[in-house]
Every structure is written in structure tokens, then in C-alpha cells.
Amino acid sequence: MSEILKVEGLHKYFGKLHVLRGIDLTLEKGEVLVIIGPSGSGKSTLLRCINHLEDYQKGRIFFEGRLVNPKKDVNYLRTKIGMVFQHFNLFPHLKVIENLTLAPMKVLGVSKEEAEKKAQVLLERVGLLDKRDEYPIRLSGGQQQRVAIARALMMDPDIMLFDEPTSALDPELVYEVLEVMKDLASSGMTMIVVTHEMGFAKEVADRVMFMDSGVIVEQAPPDEFFANPKNERTKEFLKRILSF
Amino acid sequence: MIYQIQVLVRSFDYLLIGALMTLKITAVSVLMGLVIGTFVGMGRLSKSRAFSWPASVYVEFLRGTPLLVQIFLIYYGLPSLGLNLKAFPAAVIALGINSGAYVAEIVRAGIQSVPKGQYEAARSLGMTHGQAMRYIILPQAFRNILPALGNEFIALLKDSSLVSVIGITELMKSGQIVISRTFASFSIYGGVALIYFGMTFTLSRIVRYVEKRLAIA
Ligand SMILES: Nc1ncnc2c1ncn2[C@@H]1O[C@H](COP(=O)(O)OP(=O)(O)OP(=O)(O)O)[C@@H](O)[C@H]1O
Ligand SMILES: [Mg+2]
């Protein structure tokens, strides 16, 4: 396996608030990394820094071995790193198919026919081809999130970031989104997933990472991570989250 | 009274020609105001002071001074700097620049009404700031501010009566010309008011119709 992403000594402040305090992280191609941790520990901020939706005050990020220049490379980088948000963020004024085709056409210069052909394939893959001409508001939360995943995939990203993709969903809709993500993982996609779905972590993750107060506390393959966590904070967190 | 009505009937065509001029001035000024307002509105929200500061000054100054003074400044004031404008361009520029300030505030509110996640989703797909604005933020913003923009256009249509003072024969001026010949002040001003009302009423209906059409999508 080869390294695709490396985060080195990353520090992020919101004003005086020190949110990320020295994050070091490497990701192999094809790896599925699940990040867990209490609310406010900096999980979203870390994903957003990787995608440069937030700036950072210290540290370096390497993509495919090359140092990312936050002033120059972000638009290109973002085409290579897809992001799926907790609240889907589909474009409400565009039909499903247009949600998918807009960025490839405007950013990559793909023709409309080509973009639509690809969109059909991806909609089929997430099981929503029949919704291609609907507006997002007419879809359930689970369907919207699947469209959002397809939209990100349209750019042929090398890495997909998921920020609590199922947290805003009714329980009965969680499953269909996780299925799509599992399918994606088994197709070899490199993924970083922030989630509270421990079942998903156990089943799909290659590595589970626990964050607290802006630092990485512990990380291990899921079997080891869940069977015998080493750090007290990890144990405490797992006890709380697995107890219901 | 019969005389007054006769005058109104006889000069109605003439007033309508004036109304056409009013519509023309309004249409051109609205377009100008929209373009200016869109850019100034985006400028006000810019993180860079080099954009936000001039945009703020523009809005504050134009909203804080009388439109009549602005019209005089452009029509009578600029020539003394060697820049001569004909009445029509002067009128349209004054109205457009003025309306731009109000539209800017509306556009600013409209952009702010679009959830932040929309911009982030657009950027996360690799779109530039400009692309995100053009394809994602502004279309949603304009849909949200359509009622407010409609009100602004109606205000502009009414304000366009002020340019009668620089000798443009729009509706107001046409009325004054008829009155100066016939002295039928009541019926002519009454007729002028009715024609203004007919135009603003129609405009507000059109805006409401467009609003409904867009709401379906
Ligand atoms: N835009 C912002 N401005 C100021 N503070 C922020 C901002 N975004 C996040 N924070 C703060 O940074 C810290 C980390 O937030 P973050 O959203 O990364 O946590 P998280 O681990 O994703 O939590 P959650 O599980 O609730 O999503 C929190 O204390 C939060 O209040
Ligand atoms: Mg979060």
C-alpha cells in the first residue's frame, strides 16, 4: 500500500480556542479510517482542515506525497477529496441530476452528455436513478444523503471524507446510507469517516481512531481497538457510547 | 368639471407617451441598479476590506443623501467638471446608481439568507468563489429576495417622477405640460396618479406571478 494523505503537526485555533493541538495522521490508499470522539473534540474541524474549508495555523498537509499550498492548491485538491456533510447540503434549486452534473461541467469542463451519462451510472449505484429529475426537497433524508455521496463521486475523488453522514437521519434511514458507504469501501475507496455508528466501524474500518480535546488519543484496527482499548479516556468513551 | 374631464380624455394619449418614457427610464435604471447592487452587495460581504469598505461607503452615502440632490449633482454638477451628459443618460445613471445602493442591501441580506453549508458544499466540489456565487448562492439568494426587489422596483418607478426636473418628458412632466396649457390641474394630476398606480399595480402582480412560478421549482 502507498501513502495518499499525510497530516503533520496540525494546529488549529478559532480565535483563542485551541481546537486541534498537533494532529499527525497518515492514510494509505484504499484505507478506511473511522474517527470517533466526544462532541467538540475537533473531528469535524480536522476533516474541514484536510479539505481546506478551514485554514490552520500550524502544520503541513501532504497529498500524494506533495505538500499542499493552502493559497494555491485548494480548488484542485478539493476535486480530489470528496466531502459528505451531516446535513447533506444538496443544492435545493437544482434537480438531482443537476446537483451531480454541475461541478464536473463547470470545474472539470466535462461535456453535458458525458456528465449526465456518468450521473446516471452513479445514481443507479446509489439506487436512485428514478429520482433523477426530482428536486432534493422531495427526497427523504436517506435519499438526499445518497445523492450527496453520488455528487461527490462525480469528481472521481481519490479520498472521501464523511462528517457524521447518518447523524441527521431518522434511525430507519441510516441503514441505506451505510450500505452505500460499505459498497464504496469494498470498491477500494480511501475514506475517512467521522461517525457514531460503531457497527460500521467494526465491520468496515481498517483503523479506528479516538480523538479528544483536539488530540489523537489512540488508534488501532477495530478488533483490537474495541476489544482492548488502552487509554482510560478511550475506555470511558466506549463505555458510554456502547452502553445503550 | 366637464372641462376637466374633457381635457383629460383629449390629452390621455399624450400622458401615455409620457408613461412609456417612465417605463423606459425605470427599466434601464432597474437593470443598472441590479448589476451595481449585486456587485456592491457581494462587496459588502467580502472578507477583504479593499472591497467591503468602498461598498459600505457607496451604500451609506447614496442612502444618506436625497435622490433629487444626486440627480442635480449628475446633471448640473458634472458639466462643471467637463463631463456633459444628456438628460436621459443623466437620469438613468442617477436612478441606477441610487437604486444600486438599495439593491445592494437587499442582495446582501439575500446572500446571508442562504445557509453556509451551500457555499461549503460548492467549494468542496472544487468550485471557485465566483462559481459558487454564480451557480449556487446568487440563484437561491435572488429567489429569496424577489419580493423585496419587487418593492424596490416599484419605489424606483415612482421615484423616476423626480427626473421631470431635468426636463425629461416622462409621465410627470407630460402632466405638467398639459396643465400649463389647460390649467386642468385636478383631472390631469389625478390621471397621472391613476396611470402610475396602473403601472405599479401591474408590476407588483408580475413580481408575485414570478415568485409563484419559482416557488414551484
Ligand atoms: N467556526 C467556528 N468558530 C468558533 N469555534 C468553532 C467553530 N467551529 C467549531 N468550533 C469549536 O471547535 C471545537 C471543535 O469543534 P468540532 O465541530 O470540530 O467538534 P466535533 O468533534 O466535530 O464535535 P461534534 O461531534 O459535536 O460534531 C468546538 O469547541 C467548537 O465549539
Ligand atoms: Mg462534528
Coordinates of C-alpha atoms in Angstrom, one line a residue, chain A residues 101 103-116 118 154:
Chain A
T101 CA -23.5 17.4 -13.2
A103 CA -19.4 20.7 -10.7
P104 CA -17.9 18.3 -13.3
M105 CA -19.1 20.6 -16.1
K106 CA -18.0 23.9 -14.5
V107 CA -14.9 22.7 -12.7
L108 CA -13.6 19.9 -14.9
G109 CA -15.0 21.1 -18.2
V110 CA -16.8 17.8 -18.8
S111 CA -19.5 18.0 -21.5
K112 CA -23.1 17.8 -20.5
E113 CA -23.8 14.5 -22.2
E114 CA -20.7 12.9 -20.6
A115 CA -21.6 14.3 -17.2
E116 CA -25.2 13.0 -17.5
K118 CA -21.8 9.3 -15.5
M154 CA -18.8 12.6 -9.8

